[in-house]
Coordinates of C-alpha atoms in Angstrom, one line a residue:
Chain I
M1 CA 0.1 0.0 -0.1
D2 CA 1.4 3.4 -1.0
N3 CA 0.8 5.8 1.6
F4 CA 3.0 8.6 0.5
E5 CA 2.6 12.0 1.9
A6 CA 4.6 14.6 0.3
P7 CA 6.5 16.9 2.6
D8 CA 6.2 20.7 2.0
Y9 CA 7.9 22.3 5.0
Y10 CA 8.0 25.9 3.5
S11 CA 4.5 25.9 2.0
L12 CA 5.5 26.0 -1.4
D13 CA 1.9 25.0 -2.3
D14 CA 1.0 28.6 -1.7
L15 CA 3.0 29.4 -4.9
F16 CA 1.6 26.7 -7.3
T17 CA -1.3 27.3 -9.5
V18 CA -4.6 25.4 -9.3
E19 CA -3.8 23.6 -12.4
Q20 CA -0.3 22.8 -11.3
K21 CA -1.4 21.0 -8.1
L22 CA -4.0 19.3 -10.0
I23 CA -1.5 18.1 -12.3
R24 CA 0.8 17.1 -9.5
Q25 CA -2.2 15.4 -7.8
A26 CA -3.1 13.5 -10.8
V27 CA 0.4 12.0 -11.5
R28 CA 0.8 11.3 -7.9
N29 CA -2.5 9.1 -7.8
F30 CA -1.5 7.6 -11.1
V31 CA 1.9 6.5 -9.5
K32 CA -0.1 5.2 -6.5
K33 CA -2.4 3.2 -8.7
E34 CA -0.3 2.2 -11.8
I35 CA 3.3 2.2 -10.6
S36 CA 3.8 1.5 -6.8
P37 CA 1.9 -2.0 -6.9
I38 CA 4.2 -3.4 -9.6
I39 CA 7.5 -1.5 -9.6
D40 CA 9.4 -3.6 -6.9
D41 CA 8.5 -6.8 -8.9
C42 CA 9.6 -5.1 -12.2
C43 CA 12.8 -4.1 -10.7
Q44 CA 13.4 -7.5 -9.0
R45 CA 12.9 -9.2 -12.3
A46 CA 14.7 -6.4 -14.4
E47 CA 11.5 -5.9 -16.7
F48 CA 10.3 -2.9 -18.3
P49 CA 6.6 -2.6 -17.9
K50 CA 5.8 -1.9 -21.6
H51 CA 2.2 -1.3 -20.9
M52 CA 3.1 1.9 -19.1
V53 CA 4.1 3.7 -22.5
K54 CA 0.5 3.9 -23.5
K55 CA -0.7 4.7 -19.9
F56 CA 1.9 7.7 -20.1
G57 CA 0.5 8.9 -23.2
D58 CA -2.9 8.7 -22.1
L59 CA -2.2 10.6 -18.9
G60 CA -0.3 13.3 -20.9
V61 CA 3.2 13.1 -19.3
F62 CA 5.0 12.7 -22.6
G63 CA 6.3 16.2 -24.0
P64 CA 3.7 18.2 -22.0
F65 CA 5.3 21.4 -23.1
V66 CA 4.9 20.7 -26.8
P67 CA 1.8 22.6 -28.1
E68 CA -1.3 21.1 -28.4
Q69 CA -1.6 20.9 -32.1
Y70 CA 1.2 18.4 -32.1
G71 CA -0.5 16.2 -29.5
G72 CA 1.3 17.8 -26.6
G73 CA -0.4 19.5 -23.4
G74 CA 0.9 23.0 -24.2
L75 CA 1.8 23.0 -20.6
D76 CA 4.5 25.3 -18.5
Y77 CA 7.7 23.9 -17.5
T78 CA 6.9 24.1 -13.7
S79 CA 4.1 21.7 -14.5
Y80 CA 6.5 19.3 -16.5
G81 CA 8.7 19.6 -13.4
L82 CA 6.1 18.5 -10.9
M83 CA 5.2 15.6 -13.4
M84 CA 8.9 14.5 -13.4
Q85 CA 9.0 14.9 -9.5
E86 CA 5.9 12.7 -9.2
L87 CA 7.0 10.0 -11.6
E88 CA 10.6 9.7 -9.9
R89 CA 8.9 9.4 -6.6
G90 CA 7.4 6.1 -8.1
D91 CA 10.8 5.3 -9.7
S92 CA 13.6 6.8 -11.4
G93 CA 13.4 4.4 -14.3
M94 CA 9.6 5.2 -15.0
R95 CA 10.7 9.1 -14.9
S96 CA 13.6 8.2 -17.2
T97 CA 11.2 6.8 -19.9
A98 CA 9.2 10.0 -19.8
S99 CA 12.3 12.2 -19.7
V100 CA 13.8 10.6 -22.8
Q101 CA 10.4 10.7 -24.8
G102 CA 9.6 14.3 -24.1
S103 CA 12.8 15.9 -23.5
L104 CA 15.1 14.0 -25.6
V105 CA 12.9 13.0 -28.7
M106 CA 10.0 15.1 -28.9
Y107 CA 11.7 18.3 -27.9
P108 CA 14.4 18.0 -30.6
I109 CA 11.7 17.1 -33.2
Y110 CA 9.7 20.0 -32.1
E111 CA 12.5 22.7 -31.9
F112 CA 14.6 21.3 -34.7
G113 CA 12.3 19.2 -37.0
S114 CA 10.5 20.1 -40.3
E115 CA 6.7 20.4 -40.3
A116 CA 6.1 17.2 -41.8
Q117 CA 8.6 15.6 -39.3
K118 CA 6.5 17.2 -36.6
Q119 CA 3.1 16.1 -38.0
K120 CA 4.6 12.6 -38.7
Y121 CA 6.3 11.8 -35.0
L122 CA 5.0 14.1 -32.4
P123 CA 1.4 13.2 -31.8
K124 CA 2.2 9.4 -31.9
L125 CA 5.0 10.0 -29.5
A126 CA 2.6 12.2 -27.3
S127 CA 0.1 9.4 -27.2
G128 CA 2.5 6.6 -26.5
E129 CA 1.7 5.0 -29.7
M130 CA 5.4 5.3 -30.5
L131 CA 8.4 5.0 -28.2
G132 CA 11.5 6.9 -28.9
C133 CA 15.2 7.2 -27.8
F134 CA 17.9 9.4 -28.2
G135 CA 21.6 8.5 -29.2
L136 CA 24.4 10.8 -28.2
T137 CA 26.8 8.8 -25.7
E138 CA 29.1 6.4 -27.4
P139 CA 31.1 3.6 -25.7
D140 CA 34.3 5.9 -25.8
Y141 CA 32.6 9.4 -25.7
G142 CA 30.6 9.9 -22.6
S143 CA 31.5 13.3 -21.0
N144 CA 33.1 14.4 -24.2
P145 CA 30.5 14.0 -26.9
S146 CA 32.4 16.1 -29.4
G147 CA 34.8 13.3 -29.9
M148 CA 32.0 11.0 -31.1
I149 CA 32.8 8.7 -34.0
T150 CA 29.3 7.9 -35.4
H151 CA 29.1 9.6 -38.8
F152 CA 27.3 9.7 -42.0
K153 CA 28.2 10.3 -45.6
D154 CA 25.9 11.9 -48.2
M155 CA 25.3 9.4 -50.8
G156 CA 23.2 11.5 -53.0
D157 CA 19.6 10.2 -52.4
H158 CA 20.4 9.0 -48.8
Y159 CA 22.7 9.3 -45.9
L160 CA 24.9 6.3 -45.0
L161 CA 25.3 6.1 -41.3
N162 CA 27.9 4.1 -39.5
G163 CA 28.9 3.9 -35.6
A164 CA 27.5 3.0 -32.4
K165 CA 25.8 4.5 -29.4
M166 CA 25.8 3.2 -25.6
W167 CA 23.7 3.4 -22.5
I168 CA 20.5 4.5 -24.5
S169 CA 17.2 4.4 -22.3
N170 CA 14.1 3.0 -24.2
S171 CA 16.6 1.9 -27.3
P172 CA 15.6 -2.0 -27.6
L173 CA 11.9 -1.1 -27.9
A174 CA 12.2 2.3 -29.5
D175 CA 10.3 3.0 -32.9
V176 CA 12.5 6.0 -33.6
A177 CA 15.8 7.1 -32.6
V178 CA 17.3 10.7 -32.6
V179 CA 20.8 9.9 -33.5
W180 CA 23.5 12.4 -33.4
A181 CA 26.2 12.0 -35.9
K182 CA 29.0 13.8 -37.8
N183 CA 28.9 14.7 -41.4
E184 CA 31.9 14.4 -43.7
E185 CA 33.0 17.8 -42.1
G186 CA 32.9 16.7 -38.6
R187 CA 29.8 18.7 -38.2
V188 CA 27.0 17.3 -35.6
H189 CA 23.6 16.5 -37.1
A190 CA 20.6 14.7 -36.0
L191 CA 19.1 11.9 -37.8
L192 CA 15.8 10.0 -37.3
V193 CA 16.4 6.4 -37.5
E194 CA 13.4 4.2 -37.5
K195 CA 13.1 0.8 -36.1
G196 CA 13.5 -2.1 -38.8
I197 CA 15.8 -0.2 -41.4
P198 CA 18.4 -2.6 -42.6
G199 CA 21.7 -2.3 -40.7
F200 CA 20.3 -1.1 -37.7
T201 CA 20.0 -2.9 -34.3
A202 CA 19.4 -2.2 -30.7
P203 CA 20.9 -4.6 -28.3
E204 CA 19.8 -4.7 -24.8
I205 CA 22.1 -4.1 -21.9
H206 CA 21.7 -6.6 -19.1
K207 CA 23.0 -7.1 -15.7
K208 CA 22.2 -3.5 -14.7
W209 CA 21.8 -3.0 -10.8
S210 CA 20.3 0.2 -11.4
L211 CA 17.2 1.4 -13.3
R212 CA 16.1 -2.0 -13.6
A213 CA 12.6 -1.1 -14.6
S214 CA 13.8 0.8 -17.5
I215 CA 15.1 -0.7 -20.5
T216 CA 18.5 0.4 -21.7
G217 CA 20.6 -0.8 -24.9
E218 CA 22.8 0.1 -27.6
L219 CA 22.3 1.6 -30.9
V220 CA 24.3 0.0 -33.7
F221 CA 24.6 1.2 -37.2
D222 CA 26.1 -0.7 -39.8
N223 CA 26.0 1.0 -43.3
V224 CA 22.3 2.0 -42.4
K225 CA 20.9 4.1 -45.3
V226 CA 19.0 6.8 -43.8
P227 CA 16.4 8.9 -46.0
K228 CA 17.6 12.5 -46.4
E229 CA 14.1 13.7 -45.2
N230 CA 15.0 12.3 -41.8
M231 CA 17.6 14.7 -41.0
L232 CA 16.5 17.4 -38.5
P233 CA 16.8 20.6 -40.8
N234 CA 17.0 23.3 -38.2
V235 CA 20.1 22.2 -36.0
S236 CA 23.8 21.8 -36.6
G237 CA 26.5 21.5 -34.0
L238 CA 26.7 20.2 -30.5
S239 CA 24.5 22.9 -29.0
G240 CA 21.5 20.9 -30.3
P241 CA 22.0 17.8 -28.2
L242 CA 23.1 20.0 -25.4
R243 CA 19.8 22.0 -25.5
C244 CA 17.9 18.7 -25.5
L245 CA 20.1 17.7 -22.4
D246 CA 19.0 21.1 -20.6
S247 CA 15.3 20.1 -20.9
A248 CA 16.1 16.8 -19.6
R249 CA 18.4 17.7 -16.8
Y250 CA 15.7 20.3 -15.8
G251 CA 13.3 17.4 -15.3
I252 CA 16.0 15.3 -13.5
A253 CA 16.4 18.1 -10.9
W254 CA 12.8 17.9 -10.1
G255 CA 12.5 14.1 -10.4
A256 CA 15.5 13.9 -7.7
V257 CA 13.4 15.7 -5.2
G258 CA 10.6 13.1 -5.8
A259 CA 13.1 10.2 -4.9
A260 CA 14.1 12.1 -2.0
M261 CA 10.6 12.8 -0.7
D262 CA 9.7 9.1 -0.9
C263 CA 12.7 8.1 1.0
Y264 CA 12.2 10.7 3.7
D265 CA 8.4 9.9 3.9
T266 CA 9.2 6.3 4.4
A267 CA 12.0 6.6 6.9
L268 CA 9.9 9.3 8.9
R269 CA 6.8 6.9 9.0
Y270 CA 9.3 3.7 10.0
A271 CA 11.1 5.8 12.6
K272 CA 7.7 6.6 14.3
E273 CA 6.4 3.2 14.3
R274 CA 9.6 1.2 15.1
I275 CA 10.1 0.5 18.7
Q276 CA 13.6 -0.2 20.2
F277 CA 14.5 0.4 23.9
E278 CA 10.7 0.7 24.6
K279 CA 10.2 3.8 22.4
P280 CA 9.8 4.8 18.6
I281 CA 13.3 5.2 17.4
A282 CA 12.2 8.6 16.2
S283 CA 12.5 9.7 19.7
F284 CA 16.4 9.1 19.5
Q285 CA 18.5 12.3 18.8
L286 CA 20.5 10.5 16.1
I287 CA 17.7 9.5 14.3
Q288 CA 16.0 13.0 14.7
K289 CA 19.3 14.5 13.2
K290 CA 19.1 12.1 10.0
L291 CA 15.4 13.1 9.4
A292 CA 16.0 16.9 10.2
E293 CA 19.0 17.1 7.9
M294 CA 16.8 15.3 5.2
I295 CA 13.8 17.6 5.2
T296 CA 16.2 20.6 5.4
E297 CA 18.0 19.4 2.3
I298 CA 14.7 18.4 0.6
T299 CA 13.1 21.8 1.3
K300 CA 16.3 23.7 -0.2
A301 CA 16.1 21.5 -3.4
Q302 CA 12.3 22.1 -3.7
L303 CA 13.0 25.8 -3.5
L304 CA 15.8 25.5 -6.1
C305 CA 13.3 23.6 -8.4
F306 CA 10.5 26.2 -7.8
R307 CA 13.0 29.2 -9.0
L308 CA 14.5 27.3 -11.7
G309 CA 10.8 26.5 -13.1
M310 CA 10.0 30.2 -13.1
L311 CA 13.2 31.0 -15.1
K312 CA 12.8 28.1 -17.4
D313 CA 8.8 29.3 -17.9
A314 CA 10.5 32.9 -18.7
G315 CA 13.0 31.4 -21.1
K316 CA 15.9 32.7 -18.9
A317 CA 17.2 29.4 -17.3
T318 CA 20.7 28.9 -18.2
T319 CA 22.6 25.8 -18.6
A320 CA 24.7 26.3 -15.7
Q321 CA 21.7 27.2 -13.6
I322 CA 20.2 23.8 -14.7
S323 CA 23.5 22.0 -14.0
M324 CA 23.6 23.3 -10.5
A325 CA 20.2 22.0 -9.9
K326 CA 20.7 18.6 -11.6
R327 CA 24.1 18.0 -9.4
N328 CA 22.7 19.3 -6.3
N329 CA 19.4 17.8 -6.3
V330 CA 20.4 14.2 -7.2
N331 CA 23.4 14.2 -4.7
M332 CA 21.0 15.4 -2.1
A333 CA 18.7 12.5 -3.1
L334 CA 21.4 10.1 -2.8
Q335 CA 22.4 11.2 0.6
V336 CA 19.0 11.0 1.6
A337 CA 18.4 7.5 0.3
R338 CA 21.3 6.3 2.2
E339 CA 20.5 8.0 5.5
A340 CA 16.7 6.7 5.1
R341 CA 18.1 3.2 4.5
Q342 CA 20.1 3.3 7.6
I343 CA 17.0 4.3 9.6
L344 CA 15.0 1.3 8.2
G345 CA 17.9 -1.0 9.3
G346 CA 17.7 -4.2 7.8
N347 CA 14.3 -3.8 6.5
G348 CA 15.8 -1.1 4.3
I349 CA 17.6 -3.3 2.1
T350 CA 14.6 -5.3 0.8
G351 CA 12.2 -4.7 -1.8
D352 CA 9.4 -4.3 0.8
Y353 CA 10.4 -0.6 1.0
S354 CA 11.4 1.8 -1.9
I355 CA 14.6 3.1 -0.5
M356 CA 17.2 0.7 -1.7
R357 CA 15.6 0.7 -5.2
H358 CA 15.8 4.7 -5.2
M359 CA 19.2 4.4 -4.0
M360 CA 20.4 1.9 -6.6
N361 CA 18.6 4.0 -9.3
L362 CA 20.1 7.3 -8.2
E363 CA 23.5 5.8 -8.9
S364 CA 22.6 6.1 -12.7
V365 CA 21.1 9.3 -12.2
V366 CA 24.1 10.9 -10.6
T367 CA 26.1 9.8 -13.8
Y368 CA 23.7 10.2 -16.6
E369 CA 22.9 13.5 -18.5
G370 CA 26.2 15.1 -17.3
T371 CA 28.0 13.4 -14.2
H372 CA 28.1 14.9 -10.8
D373 CA 31.6 16.1 -11.6
I374 CA 31.1 17.5 -15.0
H375 CA 28.3 19.6 -13.7
L376 CA 30.5 20.9 -11.1
L377 CA 32.8 22.0 -13.8
I378 CA 30.1 23.5 -15.6
T379 CA 29.6 25.8 -12.7
G380 CA 33.2 26.3 -12.2
A381 CA 33.4 27.2 -16.1
D382 CA 30.5 29.6 -15.5
I383 CA 31.8 31.7 -12.7
T384 CA 35.5 31.9 -13.8
G385 CA 35.1 32.0 -17.6
I386 CA 37.6 29.1 -18.0
S387 CA 36.9 25.7 -18.8
A388 CA 38.6 23.1 -17.0
F389 CA 37.7 20.2 -19.3
K390 CA 38.1 21.5 -22.9
Chain D
M1 CA -29.6 12.3 -19.9
K2 CA -29.0 15.1 -17.7
I3 CA -27.2 14.4 -14.3
L4 CA -26.4 16.7 -11.4
V5 CA -23.6 15.5 -9.1
C6 CA -23.3 17.0 -5.6
I7 CA -19.7 17.3 -4.5
S8 CA -18.6 18.3 -1.0
H9 CA -15.2 19.9 -0.5
V10 CA -13.7 18.0 2.5
P11 CA -10.3 17.8 4.3
D12 CA -8.2 15.2 3.1
T13 CA -8.2 11.8 4.9
T14 CA -4.9 12.4 6.3
S15 CA -5.5 15.7 7.8
K16 CA -4.9 16.6 11.4
I17 CA -8.2 17.8 13.0
S18 CA -8.3 20.6 15.5
F19 CA -10.6 23.6 16.0
T20 CA -10.1 27.2 16.6
D21 CA -12.4 30.0 18.3
N22 CA -13.3 28.0 21.6
N23 CA -13.8 25.0 19.6
T24 CA -16.3 26.3 17.2
K25 CA -14.5 26.5 14.2
F26 CA -12.6 23.9 12.2
N27 CA -8.9 24.8 12.1
N28 CA -8.1 24.7 8.3
A29 CA -4.4 25.8 8.4
G30 CA -2.4 23.3 6.5
V31 CA -5.3 21.2 5.4
Q32 CA -5.4 20.0 2.0
Y33 CA -9.2 19.6 0.5
I34 CA -10.4 17.0 -1.7
I35 CA -13.6 16.1 -3.3
G36 CA -15.5 14.0 -0.9
P37 CA -14.5 10.3 -1.7
Y38 CA -18.1 9.1 -1.9
D39 CA -19.0 12.0 -4.1
E40 CA -16.1 11.1 -6.4
Y41 CA -17.6 7.7 -7.0
A42 CA -20.8 9.3 -7.9
L43 CA -19.0 11.8 -10.3
S44 CA -17.1 8.9 -11.7
K45 CA -20.3 6.9 -12.4
A46 CA -22.1 9.9 -13.9
I47 CA -19.1 10.3 -16.4
D48 CA -19.5 6.6 -17.3
L49 CA -23.2 7.0 -17.9
R50 CA -22.5 9.9 -20.2
E51 CA -19.9 8.3 -21.9
A52 CA -22.1 5.1 -22.5
G53 CA -25.5 6.9 -23.3
G54 CA -24.9 10.6 -24.0
G55 CA -26.1 13.6 -22.2
S56 CA -24.4 15.9 -19.7
V57 CA -22.9 16.1 -16.3
T58 CA -23.3 19.1 -14.1
V59 CA -21.6 19.4 -10.9
I60 CA -22.8 21.4 -7.9
N61 CA -21.0 22.5 -4.6
V62 CA -22.3 24.6 -1.8
G63 CA -19.3 26.5 -0.9
E64 CA -17.2 29.6 -0.6
A65 CA -14.6 30.7 -3.4
D66 CA -11.9 28.4 -1.8
T67 CA -13.7 25.4 -3.1
E68 CA -13.0 26.3 -6.6
P69 CA -10.0 24.3 -7.0
T70 CA -12.0 21.1 -5.7
I71 CA -14.8 22.2 -8.5
R72 CA -12.2 22.4 -11.2
K73 CA -10.8 19.0 -10.4
A74 CA -14.4 17.6 -10.8
L75 CA -14.3 19.4 -14.2
A76 CA -11.0 18.1 -15.0
I77 CA -12.0 14.6 -14.3
G78 CA -14.9 15.0 -17.0
A79 CA -17.9 17.2 -15.8
D80 CA -19.2 19.4 -18.4
D81 CA -20.0 22.5 -16.3
A82 CA -20.4 23.4 -12.7
I83 CA -22.5 25.6 -10.4
R84 CA -20.9 26.9 -7.1
V85 CA -23.6 28.2 -4.6
N86 CA -21.9 31.0 -3.0
A87 CA -22.4 30.2 1.0
F88 CA -20.7 28.4 3.7
P89 CA -22.2 24.8 3.9
K90 CA -23.2 25.4 7.6
D91 CA -25.4 22.0 7.9
A92 CA -27.0 19.3 5.9
N93 CA -30.4 21.0 5.7
F94 CA -28.7 24.4 4.3
V95 CA -27.1 22.5 1.8
A96 CA -29.9 20.3 0.7
E97 CA -32.3 23.4 0.4
Q98 CA -29.5 25.1 -2.0
I99 CA -29.3 22.0 -4.1
A100 CA -32.9 21.6 -4.3
A101 CA -33.3 25.3 -5.3
V102 CA -31.0 24.6 -8.2
A103 CA -32.5 21.3 -9.2
K104 CA -36.2 22.9 -9.2
S105 CA -35.0 25.5 -11.8
N106 CA -33.3 22.8 -14.1
T107 CA -34.5 19.4 -14.7
Y108 CA -32.3 16.6 -14.0
D109 CA -32.8 12.9 -14.7
L110 CA -30.6 11.8 -12.0
I111 CA -29.1 13.4 -9.0
L112 CA -26.1 11.8 -7.6
M113 CA -23.9 12.3 -4.7
G114 CA -22.0 10.3 -2.2
R115 CA -23.6 8.2 0.5
E116 CA -22.1 10.6 3.0
S117 CA -19.5 13.4 3.0
I118 CA -16.1 12.8 5.0
D119 CA -16.1 15.8 7.2
F120 CA -19.4 15.3 9.2
N121 CA -20.5 12.1 7.6
G122 CA -24.0 12.9 8.4
G123 CA -25.4 11.0 5.0
M124 CA -28.5 13.2 5.3
V125 CA -28.3 15.5 2.2
H126 CA -29.5 13.1 -0.6
G127 CA -32.5 12.2 1.6
M128 CA -33.2 15.8 2.4
V129 CA -32.7 16.9 -1.4
A130 CA -35.2 14.1 -2.6
E131 CA -37.8 15.3 0.0
L132 CA -37.5 18.8 -0.9
L133 CA -38.1 17.8 -4.6
G134 CA -40.8 15.0 -4.0
L135 CA -38.4 12.4 -5.5
P136 CA -37.4 9.0 -4.5
S137 CA -33.9 8.7 -2.7
I138 CA -32.0 5.6 -2.7
S139 CA -28.9 4.9 -0.6
P140 CA -26.2 3.5 -0.5
I141 CA -26.0 2.3 -3.9
M142 CA -23.1 0.0 -5.0
K143 CA -24.3 -0.7 -8.5
L144 CA -26.3 1.3 -11.2
E145 CA -27.6 0.3 -14.6
I146 CA -29.8 2.4 -16.8
N147 CA -32.3 1.1 -19.2
G148 CA -34.2 3.8 -21.2
T149 CA -35.6 5.9 -18.2
T150 CA -35.4 3.2 -15.5
A151 CA -32.3 2.4 -13.3
T152 CA -31.6 -0.9 -11.5
M153 CA -29.5 -0.5 -8.6
S154 CA -28.0 -2.7 -5.9
K155 CA -28.1 -1.3 -2.5
E156 CA -26.2 -2.4 0.7
I157 CA -28.6 -3.5 3.4
E158 CA -27.8 -5.4 6.9
G159 CA -26.4 -8.9 6.0
G160 CA -27.0 -8.7 2.3
K161 CA -27.9 -6.6 -0.6
E162 CA -31.3 -5.3 -2.1
V163 CA -31.8 -4.7 -5.9
V164 CA -34.1 -1.9 -6.6
E165 CA -35.8 -0.4 -9.7
C166 CA -36.6 3.2 -10.0
N167 CA -37.8 5.3 -12.9
F168 CA -36.2 9.0 -13.6
P169 CA -35.9 11.2 -11.8
F170 CA -34.4 10.3 -8.5
V171 CA -31.8 11.0 -6.0
A172 CA -29.2 8.4 -5.1
G173 CA -26.4 8.2 -2.6
C174 CA -23.4 6.2 -4.0
Q175 CA -20.5 4.1 -2.6
E176 CA -17.9 1.8 -3.9
P177 CA -17.7 -0.2 -6.1
I178 CA -20.3 1.7 -8.2
A179 CA -17.4 3.1 -10.3
E180 CA -13.8 3.6 -10.4
W181 CA -12.1 6.9 -9.4
K182 CA -10.9 8.6 -12.5
I183 CA -7.3 10.3 -12.5
P184 CA -7.7 13.3 -14.9
N185 CA -5.4 13.6 -17.6
M186 CA -3.5 16.8 -18.5
R187 CA -5.7 17.6 -21.3
G188 CA -8.6 17.4 -18.9
I189 CA -7.0 19.6 -16.4
M190 CA -6.2 22.2 -19.1
S191 CA -9.6 22.1 -20.6
A192 CA -11.2 22.5 -17.1
K193 CA -9.8 26.0 -17.0
S194 CA -12.5 27.0 -19.8
K195 CA -15.4 25.0 -18.8
P196 CA -18.2 26.9 -17.6
L197 CA -18.6 27.4 -13.6
A198 CA -21.6 29.4 -12.6
V199 CA -21.8 31.3 -9.3
L200 CA -25.3 31.5 -7.7
E201 CA -26.2 33.2 -4.4
P202 CA -27.9 31.1 -1.9
V203 CA -31.8 31.1 -1.3
A204 CA -32.8 31.9 2.1
S205 CA -32.8 29.0 4.5
E206 CA -34.2 28.9 8.0
E207 CA -31.6 28.0 10.6
V208 CA -32.6 24.6 12.0
V209 CA -29.4 23.5 13.7
K210 CA -27.4 25.5 15.9
L211 CA -23.5 24.6 16.2
L212 CA -22.5 24.9 19.8
N213 CA -19.0 23.4 19.7
F214 CA -16.7 20.7 18.5
E215 CA -14.7 17.9 20.5
T216 CA -12.2 15.6 19.4
P217 CA -12.3 11.9 20.9
K218 CA -10.5 11.5 23.9
P219 CA -6.8 10.3 23.3
K220 CA -6.4 6.4 23.5
G221 CA -5.3 5.5 27.0
A222 CA -2.6 3.1 27.8
C223 CA -3.5 -0.9 27.1
K224 CA -3.8 -2.7 30.4
M225 CA -3.0 -6.5 30.0
I226 CA -5.0 -8.9 32.2
D227 CA -3.9 -12.4 33.3
P228 CA -6.3 -14.8 31.8
A229 CA -6.3 -16.7 34.9
T230 CA -8.0 -13.9 36.6
P231 CA -11.0 -12.9 34.3
E232 CA -12.9 -11.3 37.2
Q233 CA -10.3 -8.3 37.2
L234 CA -11.6 -7.4 33.8
F235 CA -15.0 -7.1 35.1
D236 CA -13.8 -5.3 38.1
L237 CA -11.9 -2.7 35.8
L238 CA -14.7 -2.2 33.5
R239 CA -17.1 -1.5 36.4
N240 CA -15.1 0.5 38.8
E241 CA -12.6 2.1 36.6
A242 CA -13.9 2.6 33.2
K243 CA -17.4 2.7 34.7
I244 CA -19.1 1.3 31.8
I245 CA -20.9 -1.9 33.0

């Protein structure tokens, strides 16, 4: 039974609109009804609940910021953030599915695609009829995407694509992949590669200890003939994928707060019920210290998200501001998960509680979409004007 | 088919209950409000009926402006329009008179609501509305099927169930499993913003109930264990300490 109650220590609810609160409540109820009852089992068996794709589409969590004419919700970024918070409160893998579809597939098609591409893909991606994935990271190029090897050649009537991508969420099941690859001049472009095209395979990556309910794989291109109309016409250079990552990282900053809130709520409830030395363990100073520090950090992260949402809605959020929020909030969630796990003692390691699952998931979240260290260096570069990694 | 669904605006089930002003007012500081859960079953059923057979679903709430987010949620779930009677819902009789006044000036085939609200749990409004309108009232119903202008309903009774049939129009108090609660989708939430919400002033109503004060139940006392070898000790405690036998 999912009895989650969200902490709101600084009464942030007073600042959200009626619609934003309704949206959050709808996704929270959806998570309680559809995700919480099955997620432990999915993770234990390392199985992606495929039926969730259509349900996410029906609920409207895929690309909610895309205008309604393309099947999106036409919603603001604060609403998007609240959706990601609630989905990740359920499970980071479930949030990842929605983040990839919305921020890394629908966003680039909407921002950089032709009208025909928008009409063809966006409504089906929004409804969950199609699943998408995003190919940027390669086996040898993670934090340094500019070194990518995947490339394509102009063959007159098509592009010939070769290379491989790694750690791609949704890839084994995706109907379409947004693939970032270099042209003959070494300039990065995006190609839409559809499932089933000869030479294109997407093998699954097994044995993950993290994001076990989300499907992850590779993208392998062996002389793939990509129709010319499948190139996104309005993007060239690495700024394209980085803008997509800004949108996704923004969602992660909110999502991590959801995971932290779930760990805190579980630990608080447990500490008040668990009796040791004839009293609830919540009455001991060391437990209170843990809980008080958790709620303090969660509250700070909530405030960071709220302000970042305002900046994003005003079109003012910078890459560096998003990096700071992603880095801070994911790290915060990881620390909260670890402390919460300790409060639950041995029970904390079982699937009867969500904490260990969140903790293992967050080990991916702290690395993907810009590692914890790289985001620190983005802040460093932003304040000094000197890049430490280029 | 025109359906009126009456919704109450009640504290969330996890709310901490306390009072202010010498225990005469509910303290709503920090309290989250929701659609009464039984009313939400009625709303879900109304939407199912409309989706199957056409018609319209209007929601009505007797409440001040702060109930509008709750009404918007009902619109997001799928009601077509809403009416708010602009008054504090001071007691069941007052609320029933307001609903009846609206129902008199509009013809509804069905008036549905929860079997009871979950704030005062009076369970009286459906009966009173029906009486004021001269209509049959059935509650609590767990199943409702429509055939033309006749409804067949299953009703919970002591030790079993009763199946009743009733022609339109009538008033019914609903409970689970009449329908499944619906989660509004994003499109529903956004379209709720532009659905009509009429605000009506209340009709005059005679005050028949006067609220004196509220009290919360006494906190649970410590549990006393009694040795099974001395059951007479239990009688002694019940008689002399608890003074209940």
